mmCIF file with all atom_site columns, C-alpha atoms in Angstrom:
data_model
loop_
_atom_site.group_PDB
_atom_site.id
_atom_site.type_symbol
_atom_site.label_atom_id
_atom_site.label_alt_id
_atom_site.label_comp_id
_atom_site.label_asym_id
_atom_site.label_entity_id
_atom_site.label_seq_id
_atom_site.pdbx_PDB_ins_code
_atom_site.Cartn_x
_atom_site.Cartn_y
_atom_site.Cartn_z
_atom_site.occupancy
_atom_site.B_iso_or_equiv
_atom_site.pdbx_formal_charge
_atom_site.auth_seq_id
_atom_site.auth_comp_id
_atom_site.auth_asym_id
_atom_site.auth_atom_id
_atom_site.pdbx_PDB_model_num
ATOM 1   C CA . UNK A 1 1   ? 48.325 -6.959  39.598 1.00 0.00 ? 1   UNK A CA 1
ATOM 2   C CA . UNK A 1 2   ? 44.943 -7.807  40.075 1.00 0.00 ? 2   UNK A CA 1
ATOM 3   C CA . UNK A 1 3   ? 44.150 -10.040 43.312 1.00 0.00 ? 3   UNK A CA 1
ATOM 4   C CA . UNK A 1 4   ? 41.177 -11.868 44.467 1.00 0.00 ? 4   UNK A CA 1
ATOM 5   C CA . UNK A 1 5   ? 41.696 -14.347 47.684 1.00 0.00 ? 5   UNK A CA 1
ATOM 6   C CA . UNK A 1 6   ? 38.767 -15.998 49.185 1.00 0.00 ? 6   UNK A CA 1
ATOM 7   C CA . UNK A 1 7   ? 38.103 -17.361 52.173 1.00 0.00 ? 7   UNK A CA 1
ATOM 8   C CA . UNK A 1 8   ? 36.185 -18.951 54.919 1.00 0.00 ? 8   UNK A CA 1
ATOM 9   C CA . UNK A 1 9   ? 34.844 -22.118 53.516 1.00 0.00 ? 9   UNK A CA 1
ATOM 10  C CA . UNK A 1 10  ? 34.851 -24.782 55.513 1.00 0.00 ? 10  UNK A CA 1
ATOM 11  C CA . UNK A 1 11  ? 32.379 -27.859 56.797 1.00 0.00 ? 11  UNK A CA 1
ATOM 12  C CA . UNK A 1 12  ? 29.214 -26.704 58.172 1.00 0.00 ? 12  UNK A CA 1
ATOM 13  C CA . UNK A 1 13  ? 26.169 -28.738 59.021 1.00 0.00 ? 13  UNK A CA 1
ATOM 14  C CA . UNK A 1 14  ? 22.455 -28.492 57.229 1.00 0.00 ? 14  UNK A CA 1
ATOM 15  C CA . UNK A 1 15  ? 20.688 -25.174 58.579 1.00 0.00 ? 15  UNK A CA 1
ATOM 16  C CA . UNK A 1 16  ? 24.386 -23.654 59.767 1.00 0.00 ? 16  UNK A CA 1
ATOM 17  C CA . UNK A 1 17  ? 25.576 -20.593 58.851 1.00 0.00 ? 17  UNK A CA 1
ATOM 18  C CA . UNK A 1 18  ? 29.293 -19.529 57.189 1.00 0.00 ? 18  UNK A CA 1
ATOM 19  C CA . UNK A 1 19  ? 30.559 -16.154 55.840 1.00 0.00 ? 19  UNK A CA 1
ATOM 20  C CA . UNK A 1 20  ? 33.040 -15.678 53.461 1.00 0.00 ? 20  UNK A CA 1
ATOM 21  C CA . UNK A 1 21  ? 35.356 -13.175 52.455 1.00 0.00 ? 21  UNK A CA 1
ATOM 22  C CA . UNK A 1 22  ? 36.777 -11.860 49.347 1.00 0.00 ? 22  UNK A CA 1
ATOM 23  C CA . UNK A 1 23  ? 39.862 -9.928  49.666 1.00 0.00 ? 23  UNK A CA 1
ATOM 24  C CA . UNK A 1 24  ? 41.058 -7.661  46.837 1.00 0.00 ? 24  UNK A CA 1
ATOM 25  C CA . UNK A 1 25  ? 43.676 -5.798  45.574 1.00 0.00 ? 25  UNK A CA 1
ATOM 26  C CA . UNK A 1 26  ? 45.613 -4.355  42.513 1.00 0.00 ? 26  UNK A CA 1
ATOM 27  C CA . UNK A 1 27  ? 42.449 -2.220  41.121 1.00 0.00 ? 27  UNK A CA 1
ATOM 28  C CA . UNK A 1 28  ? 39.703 0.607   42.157 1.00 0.00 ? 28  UNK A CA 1
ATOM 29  C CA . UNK A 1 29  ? 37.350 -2.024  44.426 1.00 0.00 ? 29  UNK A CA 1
ATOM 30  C CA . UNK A 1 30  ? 34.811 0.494   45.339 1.00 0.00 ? 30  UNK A CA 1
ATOM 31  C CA . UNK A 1 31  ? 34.188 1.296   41.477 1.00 0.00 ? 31  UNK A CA 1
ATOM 32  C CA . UNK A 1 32  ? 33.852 -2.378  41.073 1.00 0.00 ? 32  UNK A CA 1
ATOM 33  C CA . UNK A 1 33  ? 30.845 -4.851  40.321 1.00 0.00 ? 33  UNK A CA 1
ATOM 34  C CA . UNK A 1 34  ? 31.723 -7.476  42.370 1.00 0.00 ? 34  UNK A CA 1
ATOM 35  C CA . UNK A 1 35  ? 30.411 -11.580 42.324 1.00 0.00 ? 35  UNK A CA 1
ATOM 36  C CA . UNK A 1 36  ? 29.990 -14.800 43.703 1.00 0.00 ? 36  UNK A CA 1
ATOM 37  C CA . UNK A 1 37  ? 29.699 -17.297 41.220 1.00 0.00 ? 37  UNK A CA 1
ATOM 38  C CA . UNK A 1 38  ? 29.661 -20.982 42.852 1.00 0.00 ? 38  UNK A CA 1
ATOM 39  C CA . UNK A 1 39  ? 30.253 -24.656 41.372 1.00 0.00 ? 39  UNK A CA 1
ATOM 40  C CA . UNK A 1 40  ? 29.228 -27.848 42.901 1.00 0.00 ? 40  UNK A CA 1
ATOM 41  C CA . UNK A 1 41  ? 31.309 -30.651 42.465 1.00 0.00 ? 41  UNK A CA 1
ATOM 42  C CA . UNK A 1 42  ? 31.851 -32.426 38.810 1.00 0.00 ? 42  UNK A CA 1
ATOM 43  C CA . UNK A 1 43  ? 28.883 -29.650 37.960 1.00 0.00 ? 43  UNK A CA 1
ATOM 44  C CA . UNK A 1 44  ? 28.685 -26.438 36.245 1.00 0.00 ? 44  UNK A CA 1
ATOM 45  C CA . UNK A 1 45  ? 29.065 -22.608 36.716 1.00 0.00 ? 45  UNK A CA 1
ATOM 46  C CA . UNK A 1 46  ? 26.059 -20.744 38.603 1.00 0.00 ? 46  UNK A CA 1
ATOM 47  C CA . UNK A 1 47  ? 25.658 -17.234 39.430 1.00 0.00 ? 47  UNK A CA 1
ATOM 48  C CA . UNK A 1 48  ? 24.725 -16.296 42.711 1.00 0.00 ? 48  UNK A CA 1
ATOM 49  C CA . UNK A 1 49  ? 24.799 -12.904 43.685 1.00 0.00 ? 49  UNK A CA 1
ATOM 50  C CA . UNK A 1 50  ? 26.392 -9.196  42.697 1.00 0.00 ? 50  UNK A CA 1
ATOM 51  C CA . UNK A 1 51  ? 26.945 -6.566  44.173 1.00 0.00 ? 51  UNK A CA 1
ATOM 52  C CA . UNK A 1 52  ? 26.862 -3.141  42.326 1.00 0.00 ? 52  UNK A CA 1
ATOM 53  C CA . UNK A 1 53  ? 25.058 0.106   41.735 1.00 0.00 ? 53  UNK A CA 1
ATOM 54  C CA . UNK A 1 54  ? 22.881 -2.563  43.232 1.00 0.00 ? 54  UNK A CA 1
ATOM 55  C CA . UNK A 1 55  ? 22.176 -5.663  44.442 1.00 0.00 ? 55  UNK A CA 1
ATOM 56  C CA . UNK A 1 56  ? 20.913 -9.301  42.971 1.00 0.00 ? 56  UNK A CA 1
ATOM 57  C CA . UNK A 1 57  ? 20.770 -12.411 43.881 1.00 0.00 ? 57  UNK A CA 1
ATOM 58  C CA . UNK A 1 58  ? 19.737 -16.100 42.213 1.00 0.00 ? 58  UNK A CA 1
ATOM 59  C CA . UNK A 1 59  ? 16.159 -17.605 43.325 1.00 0.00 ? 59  UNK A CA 1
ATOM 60  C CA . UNK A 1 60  ? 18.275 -20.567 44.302 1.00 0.00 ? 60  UNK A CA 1
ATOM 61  C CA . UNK A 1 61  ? 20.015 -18.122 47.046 1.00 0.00 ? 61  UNK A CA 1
ATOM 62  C CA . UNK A 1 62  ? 17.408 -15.397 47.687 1.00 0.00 ? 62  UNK A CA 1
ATOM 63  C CA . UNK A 1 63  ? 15.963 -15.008 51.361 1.00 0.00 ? 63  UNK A CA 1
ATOM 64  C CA . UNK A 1 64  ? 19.291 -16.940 52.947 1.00 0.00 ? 64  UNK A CA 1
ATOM 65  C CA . UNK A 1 65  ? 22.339 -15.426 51.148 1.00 0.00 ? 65  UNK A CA 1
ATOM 66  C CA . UNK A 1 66  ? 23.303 -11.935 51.824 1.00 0.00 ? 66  UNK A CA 1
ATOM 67  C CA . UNK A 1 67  ? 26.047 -10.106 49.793 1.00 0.00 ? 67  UNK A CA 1
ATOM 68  C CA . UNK A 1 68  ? 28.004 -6.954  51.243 1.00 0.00 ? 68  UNK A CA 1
ATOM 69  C CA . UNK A 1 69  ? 30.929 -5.129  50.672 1.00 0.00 ? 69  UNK A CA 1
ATOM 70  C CA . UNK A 1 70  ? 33.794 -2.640  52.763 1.00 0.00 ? 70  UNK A CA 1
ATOM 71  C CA . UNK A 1 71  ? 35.278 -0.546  50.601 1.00 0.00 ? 71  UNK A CA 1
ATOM 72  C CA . UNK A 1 72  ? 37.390 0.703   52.800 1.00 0.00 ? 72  UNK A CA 1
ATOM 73  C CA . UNK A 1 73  ? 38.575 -2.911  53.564 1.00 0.00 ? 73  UNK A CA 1
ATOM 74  C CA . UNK A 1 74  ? 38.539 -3.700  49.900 1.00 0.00 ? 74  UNK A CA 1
ATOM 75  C CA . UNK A 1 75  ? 36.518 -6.742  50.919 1.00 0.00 ? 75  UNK A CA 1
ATOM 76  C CA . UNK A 1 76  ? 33.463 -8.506  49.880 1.00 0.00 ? 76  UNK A CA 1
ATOM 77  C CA . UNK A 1 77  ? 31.333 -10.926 51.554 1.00 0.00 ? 77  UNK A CA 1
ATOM 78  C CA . UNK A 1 78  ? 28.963 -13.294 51.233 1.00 0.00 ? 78  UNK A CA 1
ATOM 79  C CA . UNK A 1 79  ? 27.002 -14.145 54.668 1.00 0.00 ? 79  UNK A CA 1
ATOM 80  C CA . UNK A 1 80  ? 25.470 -18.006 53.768 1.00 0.00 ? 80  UNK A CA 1
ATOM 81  C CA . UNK A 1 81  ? 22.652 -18.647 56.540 1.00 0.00 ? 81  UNK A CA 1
ATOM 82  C CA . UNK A 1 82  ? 20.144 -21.775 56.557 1.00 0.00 ? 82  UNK A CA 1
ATOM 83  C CA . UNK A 1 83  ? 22.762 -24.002 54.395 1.00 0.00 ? 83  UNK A CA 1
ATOM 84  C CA . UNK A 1 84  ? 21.261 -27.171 52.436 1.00 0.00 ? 84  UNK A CA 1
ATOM 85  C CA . UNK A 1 85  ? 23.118 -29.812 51.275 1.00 0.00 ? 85  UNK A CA 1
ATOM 86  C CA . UNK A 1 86  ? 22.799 -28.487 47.326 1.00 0.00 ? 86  UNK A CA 1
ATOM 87  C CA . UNK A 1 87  ? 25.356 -25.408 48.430 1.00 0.00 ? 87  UNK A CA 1
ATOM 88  C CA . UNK A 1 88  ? 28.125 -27.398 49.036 1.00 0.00 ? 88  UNK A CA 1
ATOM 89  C CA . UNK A 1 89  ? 30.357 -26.251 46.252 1.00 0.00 ? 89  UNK A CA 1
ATOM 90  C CA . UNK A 1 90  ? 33.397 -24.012 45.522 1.00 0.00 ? 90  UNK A CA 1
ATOM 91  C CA . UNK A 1 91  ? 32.448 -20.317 45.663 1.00 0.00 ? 91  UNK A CA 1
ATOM 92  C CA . UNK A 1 92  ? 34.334 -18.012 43.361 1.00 0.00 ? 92  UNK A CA 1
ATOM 93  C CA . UNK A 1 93  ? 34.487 -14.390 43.589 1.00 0.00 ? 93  UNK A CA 1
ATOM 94  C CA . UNK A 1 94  ? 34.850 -12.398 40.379 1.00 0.00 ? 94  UNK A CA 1
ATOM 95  C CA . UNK A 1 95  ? 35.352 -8.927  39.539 1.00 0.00 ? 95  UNK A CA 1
ATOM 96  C CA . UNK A 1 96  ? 33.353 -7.061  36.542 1.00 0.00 ? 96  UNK A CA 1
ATOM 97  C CA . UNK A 1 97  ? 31.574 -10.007 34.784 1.00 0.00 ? 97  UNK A CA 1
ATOM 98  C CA . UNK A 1 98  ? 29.670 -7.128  32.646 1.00 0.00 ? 98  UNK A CA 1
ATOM 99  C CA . UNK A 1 99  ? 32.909 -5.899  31.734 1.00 0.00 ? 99  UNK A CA 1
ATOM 100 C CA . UNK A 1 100 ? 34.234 -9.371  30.789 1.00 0.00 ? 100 UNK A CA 1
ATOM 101 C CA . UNK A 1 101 ? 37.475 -7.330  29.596 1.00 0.00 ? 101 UNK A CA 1
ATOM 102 C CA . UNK A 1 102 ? 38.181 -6.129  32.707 1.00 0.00 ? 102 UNK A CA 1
ATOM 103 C CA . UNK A 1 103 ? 37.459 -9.187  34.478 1.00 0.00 ? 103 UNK A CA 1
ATOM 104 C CA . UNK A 1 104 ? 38.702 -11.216 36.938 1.00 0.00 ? 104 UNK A CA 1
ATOM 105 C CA . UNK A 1 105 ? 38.271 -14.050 39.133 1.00 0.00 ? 105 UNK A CA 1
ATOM 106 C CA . UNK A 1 106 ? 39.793 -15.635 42.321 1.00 0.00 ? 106 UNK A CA 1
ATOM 107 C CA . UNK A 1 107 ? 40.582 -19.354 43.087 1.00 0.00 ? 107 UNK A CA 1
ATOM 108 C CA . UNK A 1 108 ? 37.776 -19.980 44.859 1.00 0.00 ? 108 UNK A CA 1
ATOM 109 C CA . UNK A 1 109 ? 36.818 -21.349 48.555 1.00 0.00 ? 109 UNK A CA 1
ATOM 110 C CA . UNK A 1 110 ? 35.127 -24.384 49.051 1.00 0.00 ? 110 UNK A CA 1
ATOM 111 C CA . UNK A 1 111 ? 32.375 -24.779 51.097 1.00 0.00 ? 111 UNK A CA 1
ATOM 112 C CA . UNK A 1 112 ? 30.559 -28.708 52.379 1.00 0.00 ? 112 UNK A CA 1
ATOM 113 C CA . UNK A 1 113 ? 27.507 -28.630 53.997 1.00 0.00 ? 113 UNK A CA 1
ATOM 114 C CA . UNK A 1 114 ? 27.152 -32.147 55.449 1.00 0.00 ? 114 UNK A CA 1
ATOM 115 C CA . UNK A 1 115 ? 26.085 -33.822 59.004 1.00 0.00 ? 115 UNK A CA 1
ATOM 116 C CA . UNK B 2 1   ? 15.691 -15.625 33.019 1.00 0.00 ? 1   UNK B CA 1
ATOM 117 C CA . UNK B 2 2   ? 18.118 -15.978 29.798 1.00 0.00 ? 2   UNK B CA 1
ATOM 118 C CA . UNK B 2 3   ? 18.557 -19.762 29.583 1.00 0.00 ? 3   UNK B CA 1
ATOM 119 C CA . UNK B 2 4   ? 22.485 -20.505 27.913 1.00 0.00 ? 4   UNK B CA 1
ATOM 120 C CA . UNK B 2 5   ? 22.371 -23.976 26.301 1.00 0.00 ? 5   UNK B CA 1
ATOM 121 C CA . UNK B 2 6   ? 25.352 -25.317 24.952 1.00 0.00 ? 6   UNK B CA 1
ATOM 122 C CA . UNK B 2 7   ? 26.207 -27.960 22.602 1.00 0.00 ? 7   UNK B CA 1
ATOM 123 C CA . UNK B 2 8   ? 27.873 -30.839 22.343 1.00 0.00 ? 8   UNK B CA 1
ATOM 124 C CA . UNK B 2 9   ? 27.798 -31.634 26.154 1.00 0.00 ? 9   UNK B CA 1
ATOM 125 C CA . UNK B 2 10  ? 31.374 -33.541 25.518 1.00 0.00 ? 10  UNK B CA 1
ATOM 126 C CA . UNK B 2 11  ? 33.036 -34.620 22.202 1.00 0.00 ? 11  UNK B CA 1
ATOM 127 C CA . UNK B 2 12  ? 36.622 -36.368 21.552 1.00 0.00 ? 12  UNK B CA 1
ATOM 128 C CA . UNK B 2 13  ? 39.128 -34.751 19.328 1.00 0.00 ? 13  UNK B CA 1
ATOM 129 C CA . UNK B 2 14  ? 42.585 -35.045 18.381 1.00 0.00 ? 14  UNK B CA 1
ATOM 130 C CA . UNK B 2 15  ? 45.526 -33.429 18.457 1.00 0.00 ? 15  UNK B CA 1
ATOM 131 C CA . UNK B 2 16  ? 45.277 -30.849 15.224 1.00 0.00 ? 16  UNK B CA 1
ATOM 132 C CA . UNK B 2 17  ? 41.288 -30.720 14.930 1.00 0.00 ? 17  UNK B CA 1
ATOM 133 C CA . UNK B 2 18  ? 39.711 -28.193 14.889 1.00 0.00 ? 18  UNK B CA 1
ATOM 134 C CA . UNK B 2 19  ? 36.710 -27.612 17.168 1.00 0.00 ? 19  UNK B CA 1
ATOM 135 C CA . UNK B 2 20  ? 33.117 -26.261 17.114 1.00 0.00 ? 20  UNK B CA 1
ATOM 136 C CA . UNK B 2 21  ? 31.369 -25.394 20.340 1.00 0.00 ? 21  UNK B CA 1
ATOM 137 C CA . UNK B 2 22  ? 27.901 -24.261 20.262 1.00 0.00 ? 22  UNK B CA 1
ATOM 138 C CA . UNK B 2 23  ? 26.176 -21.860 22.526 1.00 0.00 ? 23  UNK B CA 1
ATOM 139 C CA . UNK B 2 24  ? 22.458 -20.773 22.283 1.00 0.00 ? 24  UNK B CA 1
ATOM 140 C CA . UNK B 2 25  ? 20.515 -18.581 24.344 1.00 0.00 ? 25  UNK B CA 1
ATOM 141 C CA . UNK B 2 26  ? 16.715 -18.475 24.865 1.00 0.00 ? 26  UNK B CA 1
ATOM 142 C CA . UNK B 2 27  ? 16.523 -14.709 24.009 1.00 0.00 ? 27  UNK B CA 1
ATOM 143 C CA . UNK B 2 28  ? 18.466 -12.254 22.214 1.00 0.00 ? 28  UNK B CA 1
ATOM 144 C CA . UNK B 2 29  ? 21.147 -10.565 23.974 1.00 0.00 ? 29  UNK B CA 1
ATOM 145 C CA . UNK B 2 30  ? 22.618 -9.067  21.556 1.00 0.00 ? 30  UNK B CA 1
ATOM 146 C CA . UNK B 2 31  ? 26.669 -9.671  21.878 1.00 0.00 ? 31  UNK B CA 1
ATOM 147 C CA . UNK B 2 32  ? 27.042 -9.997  25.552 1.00 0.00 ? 32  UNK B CA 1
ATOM 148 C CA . UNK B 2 33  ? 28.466 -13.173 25.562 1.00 0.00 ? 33  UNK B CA 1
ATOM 149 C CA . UNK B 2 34  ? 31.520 -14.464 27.152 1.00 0.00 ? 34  UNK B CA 1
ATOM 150 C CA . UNK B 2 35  ? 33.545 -18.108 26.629 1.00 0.00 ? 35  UNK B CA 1
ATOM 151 C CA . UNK B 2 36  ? 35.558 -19.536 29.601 1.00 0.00 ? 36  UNK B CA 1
ATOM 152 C CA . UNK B 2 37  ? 37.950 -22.113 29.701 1.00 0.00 ? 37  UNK B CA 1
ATOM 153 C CA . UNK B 2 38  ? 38.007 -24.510 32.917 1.00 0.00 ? 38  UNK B CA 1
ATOM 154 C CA . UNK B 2 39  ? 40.513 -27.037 33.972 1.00 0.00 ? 39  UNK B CA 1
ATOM 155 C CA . UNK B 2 40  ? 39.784 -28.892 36.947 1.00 0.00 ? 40  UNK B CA 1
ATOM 156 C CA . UNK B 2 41  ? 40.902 -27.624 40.267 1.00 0.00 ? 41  UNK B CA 1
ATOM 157 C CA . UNK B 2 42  ? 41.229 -24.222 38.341 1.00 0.00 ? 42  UNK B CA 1
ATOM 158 C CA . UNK B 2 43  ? 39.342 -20.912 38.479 1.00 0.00 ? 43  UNK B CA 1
ATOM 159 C CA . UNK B 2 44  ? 37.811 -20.312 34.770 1.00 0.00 ? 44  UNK B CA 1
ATOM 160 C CA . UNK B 2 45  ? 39.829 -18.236 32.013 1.00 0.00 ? 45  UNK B CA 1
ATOM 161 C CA . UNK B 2 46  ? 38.262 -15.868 29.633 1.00 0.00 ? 46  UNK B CA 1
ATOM 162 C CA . UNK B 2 47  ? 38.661 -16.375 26.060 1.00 0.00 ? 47  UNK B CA 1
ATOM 163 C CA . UNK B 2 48  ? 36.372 -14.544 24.180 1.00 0.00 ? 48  UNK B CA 1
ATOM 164 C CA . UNK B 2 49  ? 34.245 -11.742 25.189 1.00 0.00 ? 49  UNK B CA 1
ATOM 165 C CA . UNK B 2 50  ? 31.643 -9.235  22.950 1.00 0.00 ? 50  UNK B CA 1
ATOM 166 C CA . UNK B 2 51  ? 31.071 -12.596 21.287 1.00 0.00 ? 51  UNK B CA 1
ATOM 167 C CA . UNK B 2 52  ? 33.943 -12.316 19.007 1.00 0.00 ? 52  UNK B CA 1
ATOM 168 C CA . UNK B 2 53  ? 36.493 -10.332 20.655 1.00 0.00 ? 53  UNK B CA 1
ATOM 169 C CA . UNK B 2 54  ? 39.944 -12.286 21.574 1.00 0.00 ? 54  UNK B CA 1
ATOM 170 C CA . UNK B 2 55  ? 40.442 -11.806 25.295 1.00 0.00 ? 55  UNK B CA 1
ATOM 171 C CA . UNK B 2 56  ? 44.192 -10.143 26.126 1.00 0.00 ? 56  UNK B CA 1
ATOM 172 C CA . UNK B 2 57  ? 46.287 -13.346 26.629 1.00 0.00 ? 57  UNK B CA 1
ATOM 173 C CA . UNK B 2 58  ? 44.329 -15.385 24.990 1.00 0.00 ? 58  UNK B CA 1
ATOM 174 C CA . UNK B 2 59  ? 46.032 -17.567 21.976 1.00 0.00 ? 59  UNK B CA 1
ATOM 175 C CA . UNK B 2 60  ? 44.369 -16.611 18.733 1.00 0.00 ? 60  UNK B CA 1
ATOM 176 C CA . UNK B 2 61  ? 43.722 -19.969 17.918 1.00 0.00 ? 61  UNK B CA 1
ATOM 177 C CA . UNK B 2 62  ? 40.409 -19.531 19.716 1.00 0.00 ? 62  UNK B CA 1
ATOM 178 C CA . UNK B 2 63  ? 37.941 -17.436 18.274 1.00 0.00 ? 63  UNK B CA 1
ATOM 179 C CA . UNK B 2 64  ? 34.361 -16.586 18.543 1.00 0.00 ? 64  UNK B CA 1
ATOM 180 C CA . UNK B 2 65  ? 31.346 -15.237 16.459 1.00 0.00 ? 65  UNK B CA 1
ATOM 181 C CA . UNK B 2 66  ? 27.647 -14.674 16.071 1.00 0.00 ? 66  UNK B CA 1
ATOM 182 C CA . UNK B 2 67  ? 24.646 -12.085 17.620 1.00 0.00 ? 67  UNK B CA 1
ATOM 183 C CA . UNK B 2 68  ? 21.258 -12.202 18.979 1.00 0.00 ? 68  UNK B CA 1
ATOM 184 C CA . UNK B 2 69  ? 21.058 -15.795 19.739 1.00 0.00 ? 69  UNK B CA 1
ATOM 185 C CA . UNK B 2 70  ? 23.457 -18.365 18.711 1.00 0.00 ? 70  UNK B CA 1
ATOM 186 C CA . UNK B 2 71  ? 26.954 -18.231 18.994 1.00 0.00 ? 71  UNK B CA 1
ATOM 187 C CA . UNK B 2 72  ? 30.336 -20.429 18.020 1.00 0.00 ? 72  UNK B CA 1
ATOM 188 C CA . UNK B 2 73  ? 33.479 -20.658 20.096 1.00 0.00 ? 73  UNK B CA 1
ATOM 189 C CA . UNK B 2 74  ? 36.172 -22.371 17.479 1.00 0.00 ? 74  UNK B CA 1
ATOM 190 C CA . UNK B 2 75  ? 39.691 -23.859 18.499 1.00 0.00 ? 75  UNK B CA 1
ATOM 191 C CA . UNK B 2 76  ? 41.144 -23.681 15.259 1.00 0.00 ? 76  UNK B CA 1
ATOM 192 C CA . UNK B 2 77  ? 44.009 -26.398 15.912 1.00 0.00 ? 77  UNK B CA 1
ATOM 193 C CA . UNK B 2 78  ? 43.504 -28.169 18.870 1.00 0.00 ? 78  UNK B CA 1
ATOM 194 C CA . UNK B 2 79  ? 46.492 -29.232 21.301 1.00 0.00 ? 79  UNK B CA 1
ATOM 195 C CA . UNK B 2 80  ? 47.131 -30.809 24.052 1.00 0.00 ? 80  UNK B CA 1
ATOM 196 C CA . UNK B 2 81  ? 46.973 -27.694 26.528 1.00 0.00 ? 81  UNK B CA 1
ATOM 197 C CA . UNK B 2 82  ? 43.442 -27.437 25.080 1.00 0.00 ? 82  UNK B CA 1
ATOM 198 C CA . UNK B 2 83  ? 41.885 -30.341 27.051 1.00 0.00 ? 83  UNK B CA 1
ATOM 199 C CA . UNK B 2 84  ? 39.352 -28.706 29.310 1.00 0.00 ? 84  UNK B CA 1
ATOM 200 C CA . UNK B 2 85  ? 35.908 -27.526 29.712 1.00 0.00 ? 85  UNK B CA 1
ATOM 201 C CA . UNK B 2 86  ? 34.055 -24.899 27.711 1.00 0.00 ? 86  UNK B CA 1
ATOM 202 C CA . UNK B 2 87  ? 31.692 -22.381 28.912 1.00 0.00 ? 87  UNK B CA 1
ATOM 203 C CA . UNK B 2 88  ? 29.284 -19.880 27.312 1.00 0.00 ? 88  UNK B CA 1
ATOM 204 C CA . UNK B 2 89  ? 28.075 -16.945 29.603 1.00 0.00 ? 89  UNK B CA 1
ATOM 205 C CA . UNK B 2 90  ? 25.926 -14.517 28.832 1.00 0.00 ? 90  UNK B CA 1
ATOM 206 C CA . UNK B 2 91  ? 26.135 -10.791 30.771 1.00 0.00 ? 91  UNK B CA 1
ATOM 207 C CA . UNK B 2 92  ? 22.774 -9.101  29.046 1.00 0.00 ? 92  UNK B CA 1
ATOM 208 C CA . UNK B 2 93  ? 21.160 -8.837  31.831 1.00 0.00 ? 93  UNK B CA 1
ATOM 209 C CA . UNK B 2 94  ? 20.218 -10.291 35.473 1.00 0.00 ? 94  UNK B CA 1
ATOM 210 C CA . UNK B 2 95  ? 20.695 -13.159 36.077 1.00 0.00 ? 95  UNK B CA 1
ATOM 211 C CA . UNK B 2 96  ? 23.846 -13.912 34.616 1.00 0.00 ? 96  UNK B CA 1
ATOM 212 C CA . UNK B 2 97  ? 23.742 -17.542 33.208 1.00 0.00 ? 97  UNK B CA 1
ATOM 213 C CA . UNK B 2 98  ? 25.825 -20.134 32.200 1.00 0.00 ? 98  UNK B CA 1
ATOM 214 C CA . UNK B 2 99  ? 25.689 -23.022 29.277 1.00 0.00 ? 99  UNK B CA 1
ATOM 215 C CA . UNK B 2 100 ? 25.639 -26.433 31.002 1.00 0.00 ? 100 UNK B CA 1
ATOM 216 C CA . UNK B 2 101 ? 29.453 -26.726 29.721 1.00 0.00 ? 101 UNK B CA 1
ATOM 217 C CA . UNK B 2 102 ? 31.766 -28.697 26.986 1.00 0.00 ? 102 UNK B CA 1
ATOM 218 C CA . UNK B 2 103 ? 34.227 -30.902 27.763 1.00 0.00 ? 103 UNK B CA 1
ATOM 219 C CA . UNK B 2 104 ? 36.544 -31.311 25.572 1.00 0.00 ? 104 UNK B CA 1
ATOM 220 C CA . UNK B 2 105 ? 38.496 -34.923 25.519 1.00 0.00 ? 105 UNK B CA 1
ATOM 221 C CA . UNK B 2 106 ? 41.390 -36.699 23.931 1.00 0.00 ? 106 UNK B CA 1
ATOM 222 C CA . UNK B 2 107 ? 39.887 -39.033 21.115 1.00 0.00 ? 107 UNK B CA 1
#
């Protein structure tokens, strides 16, 4: 069975720092696509990074976000530096989104950037 | 970037309608296109992916269909599980990008 368990989230302050984690399990990780999709509260779904063959990230992110992987941990992370206020969302990690029929996404981790 | 813009934004329905969601995108991309289901609090759910193809668990009540630009996610009888919020995706090409969403609501 396919597993995806985020974490890390948390309350940080404007211009902190937070990394999360993605833990997987229950499929080949290191053949894997693997993203960070993130929704702010009462808004909508937005893309913001993957991590392949190679590696992309949204405008909105680019320059402070940095996406990485351990394959041999079967983990992925997402290393959030300089936070704003408009990042405070939940942060999902997904599995595959270009091979939506192999998908799959975790619960998600919620992260508040507030003073 | 591929801008996804869905329509309706919301829209009320009843038990036993059937619905039409909308989903256009600024460029064609072909039939990379993906439709989530969202409840709050929840992760989203696949539906329908290659535009038209029914995800593995999904009910076939929900189906999807069209190419290049505009697309239609249908619920063909709509019940009560079905309250929720509709999303088009598109997986052409970097970035990925989302429609704005539909909620769907009890009329």
């Amino acid at each position: 069975e396919v597993q995806l368990l985020e974490s890390g989230g948390g309350l940080v302050q404007p211009g902190g720092s937070l990394r999360l984690s993605c833990e997987a399990s229950g499929f080949t990780f290191s053949n894997s696509a693997m993203t960070w999709v993130r929704q702010a509260p009462g808004k909508g779904l937005e893309w913001v990074s993957t991590s392949g063959g190679s590696t992309y990230y949204a405008d909105s992110v680019k320059g402070r976000f940095t996406i990485s992987r351990d394959n041999s941990k079967n983990t992925l992370y997402l290393q959030l530096n300089s936070l704003k206020a408009e990042d405070t969302a939940v942060y999902y990690c997904a599995k595959d989104l270009r091979r939506p029929w192999d998908a799959y996404w975790g619960q998600g981790t919620l992260v508040t950037v507030s003073s | 970037d591929i801008q996804m813009t869905q329509s309706p934004s919301s829209l009320s329905a009843s038990v036993g309608d059937r619905v039409t969601i909308t989903c256009r995108a600024s460029q064609g991309i072909s039939n990379s296109l993906v439709w989530f289901q969202q409840k709050p609090g929840k992760a989203p759910k696949s539906l329908i992916y290659a535009a038209s193809s029914l995800q593995s668990g999904a009910p076939s009540k929900f189906s999807g269909s069209g190419s290049g630009t505009d697309f239609t996610l249908t619920i063909s009888s709509l019940q009560p599980e079905d309250f929720a919020t509709y999303y088009c995706q598109q997986y052409y090409s970097y970035p990925l990008t989302f429609g704005q969403g539909t909620k769907v609501e009890i009329k």
